[in-house]
Amino acid sequence: MDAQRAQEISNSTNMANIMYNGKNVYIEHVDQENGTATIHNIDEPNNKQSVSISDLTEQ
Protein backbone atom coordinates (compact mmCIF):
# COMPACT_ATOMS: atom_id res chain seq x y z
CA MET A 1 0.00 0.00 0.00
CA ASP A 2 1.21 3.53 -0.57
CA ALA A 3 1.14 6.35 1.98
CA GLN A 4 -1.50 8.40 0.15
CA ARG A 5 -3.98 5.50 0.07
CA ALA A 6 -3.30 4.69 3.73
CA GLN A 7 -4.05 8.33 4.60
CA GLU A 8 -7.30 8.24 2.59
CA ILE A 9 -8.40 5.10 4.44
CA SER A 10 -7.44 6.57 7.80
CA ASN A 11 -9.50 9.71 7.11
CA SER A 12 -12.52 7.80 5.80
CA THR A 13 -15.57 7.03 7.91
CA ASN A 14 -16.04 3.76 5.97
CA MET A 15 -14.29 0.61 7.12
CA ALA A 16 -11.83 -0.72 4.56
CA ASN A 17 -10.64 -4.30 4.48
CA ILE A 18 -6.98 -3.80 5.42
CA MET A 19 -4.68 -6.71 6.22
CA TYR A 20 -1.43 -6.92 8.14
CA ASN A 21 0.24 -10.31 8.63
CA GLY A 22 -2.96 -12.07 7.58
CA LYS A 23 -5.22 -10.24 10.05
CA ASN A 24 -7.78 -7.50 9.55
CA VAL A 25 -6.57 -4.22 11.00
CA TYR A 26 -7.77 -0.67 11.49
CA ILE A 27 -5.48 2.23 10.55
CA GLU A 28 -5.52 4.83 13.31
CA HIS A 29 -2.82 7.21 12.11
CA VAL A 30 -0.49 7.57 9.14
CA ASP A 31 2.97 9.14 9.32
CA GLN A 32 3.71 9.77 5.65
CA GLU A 33 7.11 11.29 6.39
CA ASN A 34 8.36 8.10 8.05
CA GLY A 35 6.28 5.67 5.98
CA THR A 36 4.60 4.16 9.01
CA ALA A 37 1.06 3.66 10.25
CA THR A 38 -0.35 3.11 13.73
CA ILE A 39 -2.73 0.16 13.54
CA HIS A 40 -4.61 -2.30 15.71
CA ASN A 41 -6.25 -5.63 15.01
CA ILE A 42 -10.00 -5.28 14.59
CA ASP A 43 -10.62 -7.52 17.61
CA GLU A 44 -7.85 -5.96 19.76
CA PRO A 45 -8.37 -2.17 19.80
CA ASN A 46 -6.02 -1.66 22.77
CA ASN A 47 -3.11 -3.48 21.12
CA LYS A 48 -1.68 -0.71 18.92
CA GLN A 49 1.50 -1.00 16.91
CA SER A 50 3.47 1.03 14.41
CA VAL A 51 4.20 -0.75 11.12
CA SER A 52 5.56 0.06 7.70
CA ILE A 53 2.82 1.21 5.33
CA SER A 54 4.27 -1.05 2.64
CA ASP A 55 3.38 -4.08 4.82
CA LEU A 56 -0.33 -3.22 4.68
CA THR A 57 -2.58 -4.60 1.95
CA GLU A 58 -6.09 -3.65 0.90
CA GLN A 59 -8.40 -6.54 0.07
PDB file of N, CA and C in Angstrom:
ATOM      1  N   MET A   1       0.854  -1.163   0.000  1.00  0.00           N
ATOM      2  CA  MET A   1       0.000   0.000   0.000  1.00  0.00           C
ATOM      3  C   MET A   1       0.900   1.226   0.000  1.00  0.00           C
ATOM      4  N   ASP A   2       0.420   2.293  -0.614  1.00  0.00           N
ATOM      5  CA  ASP A   2       1.206   3.527  -0.572  1.00  0.00           C
ATOM      6  C   ASP A   2       0.657   4.465   0.498  1.00  0.00           C
ATOM      7  N   ALA A   3       1.468   5.443   0.872  1.00  0.00           N
ATOM      8  CA  ALA A   3       1.136   6.348   1.978  1.00  0.00           C
ATOM      9  C   ALA A   3      -0.125   7.153   1.711  1.00  0.00           C
ATOM     10  N   GLN A   4      -0.325   7.597   0.476  1.00  0.00           N
ATOM     11  CA  GLN A   4      -1.501   8.400   0.153  1.00  0.00           C
ATOM     12  C   GLN A   4      -2.783   7.598   0.366  1.00  0.00           C
ATOM     13  N   ARG A   5      -2.793   6.346  -0.094  1.00  0.00           N
ATOM     14  CA  ARG A   5      -3.982   5.500   0.069  1.00  0.00           C
ATOM     15  C   ARG A   5      -4.217   5.200   1.546  1.00  0.00           C
ATOM     16  N   ALA A   6      -3.159   4.946   2.288  1.00  0.00           N
ATOM     17  CA  ALA A   6      -3.305   4.689   3.725  1.00  0.00           C
ATOM     18  C   ALA A   6      -3.920   5.903   4.414  1.00  0.00           C
ATOM     19  N   GLN A   7      -3.500   7.099   4.019  1.00  0.00           N
ATOM     20  CA  GLN A   7      -4.052   8.325   4.604  1.00  0.00           C
ATOM     21  C   GLN A   7      -5.529   8.470   4.258  1.00  0.00           C
ATOM     22  N   GLU A   8      -5.893   8.183   3.006  1.00  0.00           N
ATOM     23  CA  GLU A   8      -7.302   8.244   2.593  1.00  0.00           C
ATOM     24  C   GLU A   8      -8.155   7.300   3.431  1.00  0.00           C
ATOM     25  N   ILE A   9      -7.662   6.096   3.644  1.00  0.00           N
ATOM     26  CA  ILE A   9      -8.402   5.105   4.436  1.00  0.00           C
ATOM     27  C   ILE A   9      -8.519   5.568   5.877  1.00  0.00           C
ATOM     28  N   SER A  10      -7.439   6.096   6.423  1.00  0.00           N
ATOM     29  CA  SER A  10      -7.440   6.575   7.803  1.00  0.00           C
ATOM     30  C   SER A  10      -8.450   7.707   8.003  1.00  0.00           C
ATOM     31  N   ASN A  11      -8.585   8.573   7.010  1.00  0.00           N
ATOM     32  CA  ASN A  11      -9.501   9.712   7.106  1.00  0.00           C
ATOM     33  C   ASN A  11     -10.952   9.351   6.806  1.00  0.00           C
ATOM     34  N   SER A  12     -11.177   8.205   6.218  1.00  0.00           N
ATOM     35  CA  SER A  12     -12.519   7.801   5.802  1.00  0.00           C
ATOM     36  C   SER A  12     -13.361   7.318   6.987  1.00  0.00           C
ATOM     37  N   THR A  13     -14.658   7.542   6.892  1.00  0.00           N
ATOM     38  CA  THR A  13     -15.570   7.025   7.908  1.00  0.00           C
ATOM     39  C   THR A  13     -15.994   5.592   7.587  1.00  0.00           C
ATOM     40  N   ASN A  14     -15.707   5.131   6.375  1.00  0.00           N
ATOM     41  CA  ASN A  14     -16.042   3.761   5.969  1.00  0.00           C
ATOM     42  C   ASN A  14     -14.915   2.813   6.357  1.00  0.00           C
ATOM     43  N   MET A  15     -15.282   1.626   6.790  1.00  0.00           N
ATOM     44  CA  MET A  15     -14.291   0.611   7.119  1.00  0.00           C
ATOM     45  C   MET A  15     -13.768  -0.019   5.838  1.00  0.00           C
ATOM     46  N   ALA A  16     -12.461  -0.043   5.686  1.00  0.00           N
ATOM     47  CA  ALA A  16     -11.832  -0.715   4.557  1.00  0.00           C
ATOM     48  C   ALA A  16     -11.280  -2.045   5.042  1.00  0.00           C
ATOM     49  N   ASN A  17     -11.153  -2.982   4.129  1.00  0.00           N
ATOM     50  CA  ASN A  17     -10.639  -4.299   4.476  1.00  0.00           C
ATOM     51  C   ASN A  17      -9.118  -4.279   4.324  1.00  0.00           C
ATOM     52  N   ILE A  18      -8.431  -3.930   5.409  1.00  0.00           N
ATOM     53  CA  ILE A  18      -6.982  -3.802   5.416  1.00  0.00           C
ATOM     54  C   ILE A  18      -6.382  -4.979   6.183  1.00  0.00           C
ATOM     55  N   MET A  19      -5.322  -5.544   5.612  1.00  0.00           N
ATOM     56  CA  MET A  19      -4.682  -6.706   6.220  1.00  0.00           C
ATOM     57  C   MET A  19      -3.238  -6.396   6.583  1.00  0.00           C
ATOM     58  N   TYR A  20      -2.822  -6.958   7.716  1.00  0.00           N
ATOM     59  CA  TYR A  20      -1.426  -6.922   8.145  1.00  0.00           C
ATOM     60  C   TYR A  20      -1.108  -8.288   8.727  1.00  0.00           C
ATOM     61  N   ASN A  21      -0.141  -8.959   8.179  1.00  0.00           N
ATOM     62  CA  ASN A  21       0.236 -10.309   8.627  1.00  0.00           C
ATOM     63  C   ASN A  21      -0.958 -11.261   8.670  1.00  0.00           C
ATOM     64  N   GLY A  22      -1.830 -11.158   7.688  1.00  0.00           N
ATOM     65  CA  GLY A  22      -2.960 -12.071   7.576  1.00  0.00           C
ATOM     66  C   GLY A  22      -4.142 -11.751   8.468  1.00  0.00           C
ATOM     67  N   LYS A  23      -4.115 -10.614   9.154  1.00  0.00           N
ATOM     68  CA  LYS A  23      -5.222 -10.242  10.050  1.00  0.00           C
ATOM     69  C   LYS A  23      -5.812  -8.902   9.629  1.00  0.00           C
ATOM     70  N   ASN A  24      -7.122  -8.773   9.828  1.00  0.00           N
ATOM     71  CA  ASN A  24      -7.784  -7.499   9.551  1.00  0.00           C
ATOM     72  C   ASN A  24      -7.367  -6.476  10.587  1.00  0.00           C
ATOM     73  N   VAL A  25      -7.006  -5.281  10.101  1.00  0.00           N
ATOM     74  CA  VAL A  25      -6.568  -4.220  10.997  1.00  0.00           C
ATOM     75  C   VAL A  25      -7.281  -2.919  10.668  1.00  0.00           C
ATOM     76  N   TYR A  26      -7.222  -2.007  11.613  1.00  0.00           N
ATOM     77  CA  TYR A  26      -7.766  -0.665  11.486  1.00  0.00           C
ATOM     78  C   TYR A  26      -6.591   0.307  11.524  1.00  0.00           C
ATOM     79  N   ILE A  27      -6.546   1.227  10.573  1.00  0.00           N
ATOM     80  CA  ILE A  27      -5.481   2.230  10.549  1.00  0.00           C
ATOM     81  C   ILE A  27      -5.932   3.426  11.379  1.00  0.00           C
ATOM     82  N   GLU A  28      -5.194   3.707  12.441  1.00  0.00           N
ATOM     83  CA  GLU A  28      -5.517   4.834  13.315  1.00  0.00           C
ATOM     84  C   GLU A  28      -4.851   6.124  12.868  1.00  0.00           C
ATOM     85  N   HIS A  29      -3.596   6.018  12.469  1.00  0.00           N
ATOM     86  CA  HIS A  29      -2.819   7.212  12.113  1.00  0.00           C
ATOM     87  C   HIS A  29      -1.780   6.842  11.065  1.00  0.00           C
ATOM     88  N   VAL A  30      -1.503   7.781  10.164  1.00  0.00           N
ATOM     89  CA  VAL A  30      -0.487   7.575   9.141  1.00  0.00           C
ATOM     90  C   VAL A  30       0.580   8.655   9.275  1.00  0.00           C
ATOM     91  N   ASP A  31       1.826   8.231   9.313  1.00  0.00           N
ATOM     92  CA  ASP A  31       2.969   9.144   9.317  1.00  0.00           C
ATOM     93  C   ASP A  31       3.640   9.014   7.948  1.00  0.00           C
ATOM     94  N   GLN A  32       3.202   9.867   7.007  1.00  0.00           N
ATOM     95  CA  GLN A  32       3.711   9.765   5.647  1.00  0.00           C
ATOM     96  C   GLN A  32       5.205  10.051   5.571  1.00  0.00           C
ATOM     97  N   GLU A  33       5.688  10.928   6.408  1.00  0.00           N
ATOM     98  CA  GLU A  33       7.114  11.291   6.389  1.00  0.00           C
ATOM     99  C   GLU A  33       8.005  10.093   6.700  1.00  0.00           C
ATOM    100  N   ASN A  34       7.570   9.273   7.653  1.00  0.00           N
ATOM    101  CA  ASN A  34       8.356   8.103   8.053  1.00  0.00           C
ATOM    102  C   ASN A  34       7.900   6.807   7.389  1.00  0.00           C
ATOM    103  N   GLY A  35       6.786   6.860   6.658  1.00  0.00           N
ATOM    104  CA  GLY A  35       6.285   5.673   5.976  1.00  0.00           C
ATOM    105  C   GLY A  35       5.722   4.631   6.906  1.00  0.00           C
ATOM    106  N   THR A  36       5.154   5.089   8.037  1.00  0.00           N
ATOM    107  CA  THR A  36       4.595   4.159   9.012  1.00  0.00           C
ATOM    108  C   THR A  36       3.127   4.473   9.292  1.00  0.00           C
ATOM    109  N   ALA A  37       2.447   3.491   9.847  1.00  0.00           N
ATOM    110  CA  ALA A  37       1.056   3.658  10.248  1.00  0.00           C
ATOM    111  C   ALA A  37       0.867   3.042  11.618  1.00  0.00           C
ATOM    112  N   THR A  38       0.039   3.677  12.442  1.00  0.00           N
ATOM    113  CA  THR A  38      -0.347   3.105  13.728  1.00  0.00           C
ATOM    114  C   THR A  38      -1.624   2.324  13.468  1.00  0.00           C
ATOM    115  N   ILE A  39      -1.600   1.053  13.811  1.00  0.00           N
ATOM    116  CA  ILE A  39      -2.727   0.163  13.536  1.00  0.00           C
ATOM    117  C   ILE A  39      -3.093  -0.627  14.791  1.00  0.00           C
ATOM    118  N   HIS A  40      -4.264  -1.266  14.727  1.00  0.00           N
ATOM    119  CA  HIS A  40      -4.608  -2.296  15.713  1.00  0.00           C
ATOM    120  C   HIS A  40      -5.472  -3.341  15.032  1.00  0.00           C
ATOM    121  N   ASN A  41      -5.376  -4.573  15.519  1.00  0.00           N
ATOM    122  CA  ASN A  41      -6.246  -5.632  15.007  1.00  0.00           C
ATOM    123  C   ASN A  41      -7.686  -5.261  15.309  1.00  0.00           C
ATOM    124  N   ILE A  42      -8.584  -5.610  14.420  1.00  0.00           N
ATOM    125  CA  ILE A  42     -10.004  -5.282  14.585  1.00  0.00           C
ATOM    126  C   ILE A  42     -10.520  -5.764  15.933  1.00  0.00           C
ATOM    127  N   ASP A  43     -10.108  -6.953  16.350  1.00  0.00           N
ATOM    128  CA  ASP A  43     -10.618  -7.524  17.606  1.00  0.00           C
ATOM    129  C   ASP A  43      -9.752  -7.187  18.821  1.00  0.00           C
ATOM    130  N   GLU A  44      -8.719  -6.352  18.645  1.00  0.00           N
ATOM    131  CA  GLU A  44      -7.853  -5.957  19.759  1.00  0.00           C
ATOM    132  C   GLU A  44      -7.565  -4.456  19.704  1.00  0.00           C
ATOM    133  N   PRO A  45      -8.561  -3.616  19.960  1.00  0.00           N
ATOM    134  CA  PRO A  45      -8.371  -2.167  19.800  1.00  0.00           C
ATOM    135  C   PRO A  45      -7.347  -1.545  20.742  1.00  0.00           C
ATOM    136  N   ASN A  46      -7.007  -2.210  21.833  1.00  0.00           N
ATOM    137  CA  ASN A  46      -6.020  -1.658  22.766  1.00  0.00           C
ATOM    138  C   ASN A  46      -4.599  -2.108  22.470  1.00  0.00           C
ATOM    139  N   ASN A  47      -4.424  -2.954  21.471  1.00  0.00           N
ATOM    140  CA  ASN A  47      -3.106  -3.483  21.118  1.00  0.00           C
ATOM    141  C   ASN A  47      -2.593  -2.758  19.866  1.00  0.00           C
ATOM    142  N   LYS A  48      -2.125  -1.531  20.046  1.00  0.00           N
ATOM    143  CA  LYS A  48      -1.677  -0.707  18.921  1.00  0.00           C
ATOM    144  C   LYS A  48      -0.220  -0.990  18.608  1.00  0.00           C
ATOM    145  N   GLN A  49       0.113  -0.846  17.325  1.00  0.00           N
ATOM    146  CA  GLN A  49       1.500  -0.996  16.910  1.00  0.00           C
ATOM    147  C   GLN A  49       1.784  -0.116  15.704  1.00  0.00           C
ATOM    148  N   SER A  50       3.038   0.233  15.547  1.00  0.00           N
ATOM    149  CA  SER A  50       3.473   1.028  14.412  1.00  0.00           C
ATOM    150  C   SER A  50       4.144   0.093  13.411  1.00  0.00           C
ATOM    151  N   VAL A  51       3.681   0.153  12.152  1.00  0.00           N
ATOM    152  CA  VAL A  51       4.200  -0.753  11.122  1.00  0.00           C
ATOM    153  C   VAL A  51       4.497   0.041   9.857  1.00  0.00           C
ATOM    154  N   SER A  52       5.278  -0.559   8.986  1.00  0.00           N
ATOM    155  CA  SER A  52       5.558   0.055   7.698  1.00  0.00           C
ATOM    156  C   SER A  52       4.297   0.026   6.834  1.00  0.00           C
ATOM    157  N   ILE A  53       4.000   1.141   6.198  1.00  0.00           N
ATOM    158  CA  ILE A  53       2.817   1.212   5.333  1.00  0.00           C
ATOM    159  C   ILE A  53       2.900   0.173   4.218  1.00  0.00           C
ATOM    160  N   SER A  54       4.105  -0.089   3.739  1.00  0.00           N
ATOM    161  CA  SER A  54       4.274  -1.052   2.644  1.00  0.00           C
ATOM    162  C   SER A  54       3.892  -2.476   3.046  1.00  0.00           C
ATOM    163  N   ASP A  55       3.784  -2.745   4.352  1.00  0.00           N
ATOM    164  CA  ASP A  55       3.377  -4.077   4.822  1.00  0.00           C
ATOM    165  C   ASP A  55       1.866  -4.244   4.894  1.00  0.00           C
ATOM    166  N   LEU A  56       1.125  -3.178   4.643  1.00  0.00           N
ATOM    167  CA  LEU A  56      -0.328  -3.219   4.677  1.00  0.00           C
ATOM    168  C   LEU A  56      -0.868  -3.525   3.281  1.00  0.00           C
ATOM    169  N   THR A  57      -1.936  -4.311   3.234  1.00  0.00           N
ATOM    170  CA  THR A  57      -2.578  -4.603   1.947  1.00  0.00           C
ATOM    171  C   THR A  57      -4.067  -4.345   2.061  1.00  0.00           C
ATOM    172  N   GLU A  58      -4.650  -3.896   0.957  1.00  0.00           N
ATOM    173  CA  GLU A  58      -6.092  -3.654   0.902  1.00  0.00           C
ATOM    174  C   GLU A  58      -6.723  -4.792   0.119  1.00  0.00           C
ATOM    175  N   GLN A  59      -7.731  -5.407   0.700  1.00  0.00           N
ATOM    176  CA  GLN A  59      -8.398  -6.544   0.067  1.00  0.00           C
ATOM    177  C   GLN A  59      -9.599  -6.096  -0.728  1.00  0.00           C
TER     178      GLN A  59
END
